[in-house]
Coordinates of C-alpha atoms in Angstrom, one line a residue:
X795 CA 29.7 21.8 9.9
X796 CA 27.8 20.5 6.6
X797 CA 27.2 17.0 6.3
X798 CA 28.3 15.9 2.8
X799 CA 25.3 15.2 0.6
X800 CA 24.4 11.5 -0.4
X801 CA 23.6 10.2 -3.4
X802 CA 20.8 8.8 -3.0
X803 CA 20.7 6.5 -6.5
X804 CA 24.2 5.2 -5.3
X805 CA 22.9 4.3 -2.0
X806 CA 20.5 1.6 -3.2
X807 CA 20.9 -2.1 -4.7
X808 CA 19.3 -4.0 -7.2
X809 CA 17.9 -7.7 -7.0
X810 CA 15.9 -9.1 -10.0
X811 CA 15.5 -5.1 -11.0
X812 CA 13.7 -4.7 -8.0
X813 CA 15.8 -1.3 -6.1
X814 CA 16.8 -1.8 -2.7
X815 CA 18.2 0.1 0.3
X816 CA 19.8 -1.7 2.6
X817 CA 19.8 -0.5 6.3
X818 CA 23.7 -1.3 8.0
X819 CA 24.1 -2.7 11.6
X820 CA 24.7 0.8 12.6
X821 CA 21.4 2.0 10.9
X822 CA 19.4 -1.1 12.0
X823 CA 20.1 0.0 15.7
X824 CA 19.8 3.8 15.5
X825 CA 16.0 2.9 13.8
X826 CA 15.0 0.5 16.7
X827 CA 16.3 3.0 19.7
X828 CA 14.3 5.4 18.0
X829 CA 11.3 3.3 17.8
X830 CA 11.4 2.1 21.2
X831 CA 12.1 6.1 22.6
X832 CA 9.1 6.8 20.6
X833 CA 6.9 4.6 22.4
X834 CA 7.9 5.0 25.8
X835 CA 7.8 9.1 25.5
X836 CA 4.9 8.4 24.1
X837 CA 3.8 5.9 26.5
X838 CA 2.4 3.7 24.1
X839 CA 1.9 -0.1 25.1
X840 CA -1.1 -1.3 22.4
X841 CA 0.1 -0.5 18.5
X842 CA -3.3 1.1 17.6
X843 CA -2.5 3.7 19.8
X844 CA 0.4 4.8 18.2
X845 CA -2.6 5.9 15.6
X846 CA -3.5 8.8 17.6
X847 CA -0.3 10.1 17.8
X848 CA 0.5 10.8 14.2
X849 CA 1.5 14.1 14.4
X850 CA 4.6 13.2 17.3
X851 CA 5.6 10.6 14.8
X852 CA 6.1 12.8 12.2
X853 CA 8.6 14.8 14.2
X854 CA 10.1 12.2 15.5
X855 CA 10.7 10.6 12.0
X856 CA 13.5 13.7 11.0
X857 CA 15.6 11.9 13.7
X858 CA 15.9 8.9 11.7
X859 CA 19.4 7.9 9.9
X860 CA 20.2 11.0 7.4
X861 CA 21.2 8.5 4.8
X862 CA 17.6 6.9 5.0
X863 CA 15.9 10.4 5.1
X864 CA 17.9 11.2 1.7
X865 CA 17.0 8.3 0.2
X866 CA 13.1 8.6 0.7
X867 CA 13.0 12.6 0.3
X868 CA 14.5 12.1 -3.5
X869 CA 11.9 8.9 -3.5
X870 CA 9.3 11.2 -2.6
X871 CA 10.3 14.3 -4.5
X872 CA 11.2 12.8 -8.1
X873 CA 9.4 9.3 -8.3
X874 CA 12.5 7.4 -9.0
X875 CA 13.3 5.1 -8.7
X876 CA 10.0 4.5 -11.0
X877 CA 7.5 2.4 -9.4
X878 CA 9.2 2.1 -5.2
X879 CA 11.6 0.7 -3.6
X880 CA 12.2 -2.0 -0.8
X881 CA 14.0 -1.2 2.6
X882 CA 15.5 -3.8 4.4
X883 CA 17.2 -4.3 7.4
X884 CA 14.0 -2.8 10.0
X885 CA 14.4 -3.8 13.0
X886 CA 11.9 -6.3 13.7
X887 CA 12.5 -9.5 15.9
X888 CA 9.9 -12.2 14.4
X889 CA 10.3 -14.3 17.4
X890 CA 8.8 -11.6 19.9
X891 CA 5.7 -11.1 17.4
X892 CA 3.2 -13.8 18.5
X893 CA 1.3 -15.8 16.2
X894 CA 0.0 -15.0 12.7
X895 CA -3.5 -13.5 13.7
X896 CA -5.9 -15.3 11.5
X897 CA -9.1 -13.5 11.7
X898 CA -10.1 -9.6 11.7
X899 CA -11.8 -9.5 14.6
X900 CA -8.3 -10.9 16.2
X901 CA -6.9 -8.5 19.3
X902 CA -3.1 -7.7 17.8
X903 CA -0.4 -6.4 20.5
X904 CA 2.0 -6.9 22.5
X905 CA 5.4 -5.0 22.5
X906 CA 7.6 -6.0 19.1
X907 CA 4.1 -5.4 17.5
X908 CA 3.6 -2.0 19.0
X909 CA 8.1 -1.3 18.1
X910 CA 7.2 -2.9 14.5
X911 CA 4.2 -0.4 13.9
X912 CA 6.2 2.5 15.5
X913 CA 8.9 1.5 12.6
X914 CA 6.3 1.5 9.7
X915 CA 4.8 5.3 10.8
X916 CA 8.2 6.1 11.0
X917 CA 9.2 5.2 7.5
X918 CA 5.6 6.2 6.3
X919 CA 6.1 9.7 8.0
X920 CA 9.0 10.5 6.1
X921 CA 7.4 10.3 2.3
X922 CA 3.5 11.4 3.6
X923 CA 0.6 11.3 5.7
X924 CA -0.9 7.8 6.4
X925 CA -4.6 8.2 6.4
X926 CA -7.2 5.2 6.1
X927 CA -10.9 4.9 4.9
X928 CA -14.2 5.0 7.4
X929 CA -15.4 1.9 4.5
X930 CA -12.7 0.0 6.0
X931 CA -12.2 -1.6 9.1
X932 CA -14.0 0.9 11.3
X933 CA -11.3 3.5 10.0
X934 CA -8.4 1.7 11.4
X935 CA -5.3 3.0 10.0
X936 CA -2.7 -0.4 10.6
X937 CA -4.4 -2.8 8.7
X938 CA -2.6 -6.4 8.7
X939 CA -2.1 -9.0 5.6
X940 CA -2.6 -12.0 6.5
X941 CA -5.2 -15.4 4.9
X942 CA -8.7 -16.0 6.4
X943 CA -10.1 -19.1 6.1
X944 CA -13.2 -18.7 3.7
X945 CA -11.6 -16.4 1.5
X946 CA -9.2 -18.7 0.1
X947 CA -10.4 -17.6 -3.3
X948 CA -11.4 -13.8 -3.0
X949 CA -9.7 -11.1 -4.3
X950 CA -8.8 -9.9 -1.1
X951 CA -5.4 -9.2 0.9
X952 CA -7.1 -11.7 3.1
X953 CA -7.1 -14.9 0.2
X954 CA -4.3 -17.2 -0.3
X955 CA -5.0 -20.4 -2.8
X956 CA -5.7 -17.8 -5.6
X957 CA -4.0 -15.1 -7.1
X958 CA -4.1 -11.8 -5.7
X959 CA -4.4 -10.0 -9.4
X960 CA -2.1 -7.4 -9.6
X961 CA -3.8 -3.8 -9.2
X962 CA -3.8 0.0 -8.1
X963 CA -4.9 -0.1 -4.7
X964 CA -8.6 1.2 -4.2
X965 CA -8.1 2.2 -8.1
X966 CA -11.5 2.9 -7.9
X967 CA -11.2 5.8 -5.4
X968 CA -10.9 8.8 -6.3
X969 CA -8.7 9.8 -2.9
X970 CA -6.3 6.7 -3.3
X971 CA -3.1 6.5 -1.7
X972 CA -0.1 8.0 -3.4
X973 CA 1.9 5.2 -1.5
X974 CA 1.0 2.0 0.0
X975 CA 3.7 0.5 2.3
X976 CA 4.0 -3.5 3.4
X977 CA 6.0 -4.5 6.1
X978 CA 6.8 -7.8 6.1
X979 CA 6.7 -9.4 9.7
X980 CA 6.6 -13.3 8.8
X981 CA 7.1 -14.6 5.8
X982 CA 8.4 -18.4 6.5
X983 CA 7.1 -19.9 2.6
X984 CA 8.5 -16.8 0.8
X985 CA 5.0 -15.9 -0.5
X986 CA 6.0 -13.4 -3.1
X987 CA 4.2 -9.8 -4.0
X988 CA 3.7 -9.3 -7.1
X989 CA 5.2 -5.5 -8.2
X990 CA 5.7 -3.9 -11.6
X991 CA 6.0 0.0 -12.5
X992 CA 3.9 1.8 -15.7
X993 CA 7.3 3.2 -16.6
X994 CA 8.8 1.8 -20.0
X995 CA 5.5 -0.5 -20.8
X996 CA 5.3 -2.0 -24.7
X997 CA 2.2 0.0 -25.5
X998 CA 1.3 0.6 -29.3
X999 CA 1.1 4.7 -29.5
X1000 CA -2.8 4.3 -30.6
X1001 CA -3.3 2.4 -27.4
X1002 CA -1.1 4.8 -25.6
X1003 CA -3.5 7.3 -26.7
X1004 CA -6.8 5.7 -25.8
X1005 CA -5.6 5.1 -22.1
X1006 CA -5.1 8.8 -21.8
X1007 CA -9.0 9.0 -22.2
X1008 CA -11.9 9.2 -19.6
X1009 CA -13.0 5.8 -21.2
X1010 CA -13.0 2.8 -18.7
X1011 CA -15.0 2.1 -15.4
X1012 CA -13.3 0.8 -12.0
X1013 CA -15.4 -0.2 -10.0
X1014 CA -14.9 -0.5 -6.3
X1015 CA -13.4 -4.2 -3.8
X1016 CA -15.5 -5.4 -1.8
X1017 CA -13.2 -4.9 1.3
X1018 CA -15.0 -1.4 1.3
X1019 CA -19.1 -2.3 1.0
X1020 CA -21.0 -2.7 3.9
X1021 CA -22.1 -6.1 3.9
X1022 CA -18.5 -7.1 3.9
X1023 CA -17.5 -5.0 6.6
X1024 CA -20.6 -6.4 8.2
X1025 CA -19.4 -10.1 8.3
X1026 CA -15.8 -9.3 9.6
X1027 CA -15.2 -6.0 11.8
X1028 CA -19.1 -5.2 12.2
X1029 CA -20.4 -2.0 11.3
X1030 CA -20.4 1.4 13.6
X1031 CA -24.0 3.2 14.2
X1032 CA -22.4 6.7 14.3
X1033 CA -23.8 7.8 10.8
X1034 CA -20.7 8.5 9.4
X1035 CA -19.6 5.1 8.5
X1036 CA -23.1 4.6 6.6
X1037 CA -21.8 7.8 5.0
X1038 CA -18.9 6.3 3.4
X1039 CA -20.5 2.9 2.7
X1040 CA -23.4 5.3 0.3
X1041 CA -20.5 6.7 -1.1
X1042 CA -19.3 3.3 -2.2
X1043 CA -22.9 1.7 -3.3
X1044 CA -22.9 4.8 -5.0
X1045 CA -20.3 4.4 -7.5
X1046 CA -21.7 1.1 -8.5
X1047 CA -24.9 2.5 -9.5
X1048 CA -23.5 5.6 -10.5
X1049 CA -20.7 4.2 -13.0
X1050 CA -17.8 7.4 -13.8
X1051 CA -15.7 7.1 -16.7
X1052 CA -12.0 7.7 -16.3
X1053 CA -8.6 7.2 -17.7
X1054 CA -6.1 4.8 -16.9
X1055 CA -3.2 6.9 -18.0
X1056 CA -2.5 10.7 -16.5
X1057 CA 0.3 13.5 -16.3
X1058 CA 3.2 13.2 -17.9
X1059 CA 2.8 10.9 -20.9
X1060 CA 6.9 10.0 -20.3
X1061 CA 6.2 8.6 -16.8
X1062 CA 2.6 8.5 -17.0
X1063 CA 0.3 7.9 -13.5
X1064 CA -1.4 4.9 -13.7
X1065 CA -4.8 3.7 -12.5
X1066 CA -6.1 0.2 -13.3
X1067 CA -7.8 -2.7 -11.3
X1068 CA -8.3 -5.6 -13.9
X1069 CA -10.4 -7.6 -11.5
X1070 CA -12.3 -4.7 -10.9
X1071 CA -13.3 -3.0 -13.9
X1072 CA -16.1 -3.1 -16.8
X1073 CA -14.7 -5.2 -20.1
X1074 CA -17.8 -4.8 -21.9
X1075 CA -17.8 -0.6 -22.2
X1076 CA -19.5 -0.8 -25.9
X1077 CA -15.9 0.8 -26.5
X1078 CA -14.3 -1.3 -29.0
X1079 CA -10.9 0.7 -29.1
X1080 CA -10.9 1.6 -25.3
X1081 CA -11.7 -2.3 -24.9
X1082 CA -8.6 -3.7 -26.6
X1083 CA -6.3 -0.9 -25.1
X1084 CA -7.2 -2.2 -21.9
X1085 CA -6.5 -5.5 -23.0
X1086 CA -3.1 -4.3 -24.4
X1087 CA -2.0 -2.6 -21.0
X1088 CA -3.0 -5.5 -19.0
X1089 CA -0.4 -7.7 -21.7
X1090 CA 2.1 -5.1 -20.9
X1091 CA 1.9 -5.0 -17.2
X1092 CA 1.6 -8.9 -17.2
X1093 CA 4.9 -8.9 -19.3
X1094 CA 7.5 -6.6 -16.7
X1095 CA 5.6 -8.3 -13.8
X1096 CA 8.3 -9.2 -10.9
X1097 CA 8.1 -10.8 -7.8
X1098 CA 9.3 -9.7 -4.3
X1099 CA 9.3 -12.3 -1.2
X1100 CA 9.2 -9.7 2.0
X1101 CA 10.8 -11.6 4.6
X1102 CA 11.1 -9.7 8.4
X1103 CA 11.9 -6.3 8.5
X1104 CA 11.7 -6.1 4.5
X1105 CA 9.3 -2.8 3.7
X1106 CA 8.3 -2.5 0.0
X1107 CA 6.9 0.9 -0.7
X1108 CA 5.4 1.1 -3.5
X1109 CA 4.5 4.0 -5.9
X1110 CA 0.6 3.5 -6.1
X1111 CA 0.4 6.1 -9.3
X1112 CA 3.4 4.6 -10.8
X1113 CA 2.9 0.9 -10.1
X1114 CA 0.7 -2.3 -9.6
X1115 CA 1.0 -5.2 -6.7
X1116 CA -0.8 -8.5 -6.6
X1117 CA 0.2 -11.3 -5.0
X1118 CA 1.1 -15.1 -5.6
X1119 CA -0.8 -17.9 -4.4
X1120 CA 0.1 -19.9 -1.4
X1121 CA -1.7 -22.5 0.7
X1122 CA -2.1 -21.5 4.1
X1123 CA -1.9 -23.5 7.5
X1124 CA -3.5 -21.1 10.3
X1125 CA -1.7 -22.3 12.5
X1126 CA 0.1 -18.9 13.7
X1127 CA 3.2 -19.2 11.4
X1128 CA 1.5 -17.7 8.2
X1129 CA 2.9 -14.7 6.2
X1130 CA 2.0 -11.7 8.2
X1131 CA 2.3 -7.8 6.2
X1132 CA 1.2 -4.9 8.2
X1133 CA 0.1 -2.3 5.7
X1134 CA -0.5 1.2 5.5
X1135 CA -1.5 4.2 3.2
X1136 CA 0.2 7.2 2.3
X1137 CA -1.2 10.3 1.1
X1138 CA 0.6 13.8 -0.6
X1139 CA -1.5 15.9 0.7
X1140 CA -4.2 15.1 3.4
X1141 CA -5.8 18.7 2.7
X1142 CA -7.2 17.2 -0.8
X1143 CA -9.9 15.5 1.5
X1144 CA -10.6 17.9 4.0
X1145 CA -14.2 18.0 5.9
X1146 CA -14.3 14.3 5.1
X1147 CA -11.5 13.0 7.7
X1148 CA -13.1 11.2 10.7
X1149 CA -12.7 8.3 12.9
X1150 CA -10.0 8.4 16.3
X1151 CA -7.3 9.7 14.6
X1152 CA -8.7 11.9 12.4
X1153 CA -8.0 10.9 9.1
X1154 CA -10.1 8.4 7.8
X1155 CA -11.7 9.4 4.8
X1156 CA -15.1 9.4 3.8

């Protein structure tokens, strides 16, 4: 018998004009058995194992609740709603977590860690690929939000008592994610993210123009050079990684042009990393369209406080996240995001994919 269709723009919520899709009880149960079957099939008892077993979770993601696969199949398909969506209701029990980690270097299991990450690959598997970058992390795929102390004022995922500018993640890349998804596992101050689509922005049609044009340099974060790397998760001697880390020293001294705006100038893509990019281009009109695109994003900015088992996916060709400032304790009850990338299509970087799993790009 056919199942009736769902409508997948009826089936989500709004809050502050941020879209939401709201998991029921029933839902919310279905996704956890499914999560925990995964990893004991799989026999899976650390969560970065669960890396190396991207392909099984991709097939076991078409058993998740049909009214969720609609929802994320039009997400993925059409781009609307503009910008992501958040999906609440994951089945994540913030008592069984364990601390906030509060270092990179710090050893993260234990079960509702390894159930939470089976969750996220889930979701993640049913709009892309994740994939990850050898010039970050050693190639680790999971990567966790959470402050360090030192980097209180960084731009990094890792700061806390400054701003986390709002951005395109790895803007400067030219194999970034189509997606990036945050998970939220602990979130007890209501930090918010900062999230705003490129759909609808008050540009003047001059500047509209000029962003359209291979006139503006991003350069990359330094979450990808060596010497950061260096100082938090070390550095492997395998070649490869030194690879990836030329690649990045490379586009510093080897500055490309590009535009900010591409495709379809009604519901443009979008790439832009204020903190990150050249102001002085000896570009007069390129230099105030920036500035007038950074107004426009700073004007539809909204913030989104992930609490447990809140997911914001986010359209990283369509939108911008940043992050509010907060003081942190580290004292193991700090907000906690695990993160991942999602690509379109993984065969875009083929012969540069490495690492354990396979798909960490160089």
């Amino acid at each position: 018998m056919a199942h009736p269709a769902v409508d997948s723009a009826a089936e989500l919520s709004w809050q502050d004009d941020v879209p939401y899709l709201r998991l029921t009880d029933r839902e919310r149960v279905e996704v956890r058995a499914l999560a925990e079957k995964l990893v004991a099939e799989l026999g899976v008892t650390d969560p970065a194992e669960l890396e190396n077993r991207l392909n099984d979770i991709a097939v076991y993601a078409h058993r998740m609740p049909e009214r969720v696969r609609a929802v994320l199949t039009e997400f993925r398909l059409t781009g609307r709603p503009h910008g992501g969506l958040v999906v609440s209701g994951l089945p994540v029990e913030e008592d069984s977590l364990g601390e906030t980690p509060t270092s990179y270097t710090a050893a993260i299991g234990g079960a509702e860690v390894v159930v939470a990450t089976a969750v996220l690959l889930l979701v993640g598997s049913l709009v892309g690929d994740p994939f990850s970058y050898l010039s970050q992390q050693h190639g680790r795929l999971v990567l966790d939000v959470f402050p360090v102390a030192g980097h209180e004022h960084e731009q990094l995922g890792s700061s806390s008592s400054t701003l986390l500018e709002w951005h395109n993640e790895d803007a400067f890349h030219p194999d970034r994610a189509d997606w990036i998804m945050l998970l939220g596992l602990r979130n007890h101050d209501s930090v918010p993210t900062m999230f705003a689509p490129a759909q609808d922005l008050d540009l003047s049609e001059d500047a509209r123009k000029v962003l359209f044009e291979e006139r503006f340099v991003i350069l990359p974060d330094e979450s990808h050079t060596a010497s950061f790397n260096s100082a938090t998760t070390g550095v492997d001697d395998d070649g490869k990684q030194a690879q990836a880390f030329a690649r990045i020293s490379g586009m510093y001294t080897e500055q490309q042009r590009t535009a900010i705006f591409s495709g379809d100038p009604d519901t443009p893509y979008v790439r832009i990393d204020p903190a990150f990019m050249r102001r002085d281009l000896d570009d007069d009109t390129a230099e105030q369209a920036l500035g007038e695109v950074i107004d426009a994003f700073e004007a539809k900015m909204q913030d989104v406080a992930l609490g447990t088992g809140e997911l914001l996916i986010i359209d990283n060709k369509r939108a911008v996240h940043g992050r509010r400032p907060f003081t942190a304790r580290y004292d193991g009850t700090d907000r906690w995001l695990r993160r991942i990338n999602i690509t379109a299509d993984l065969r875009r970087s083929a012969g540069r994919q490495f690492g354990a799993h396979g798909r960490a790009v160089v």
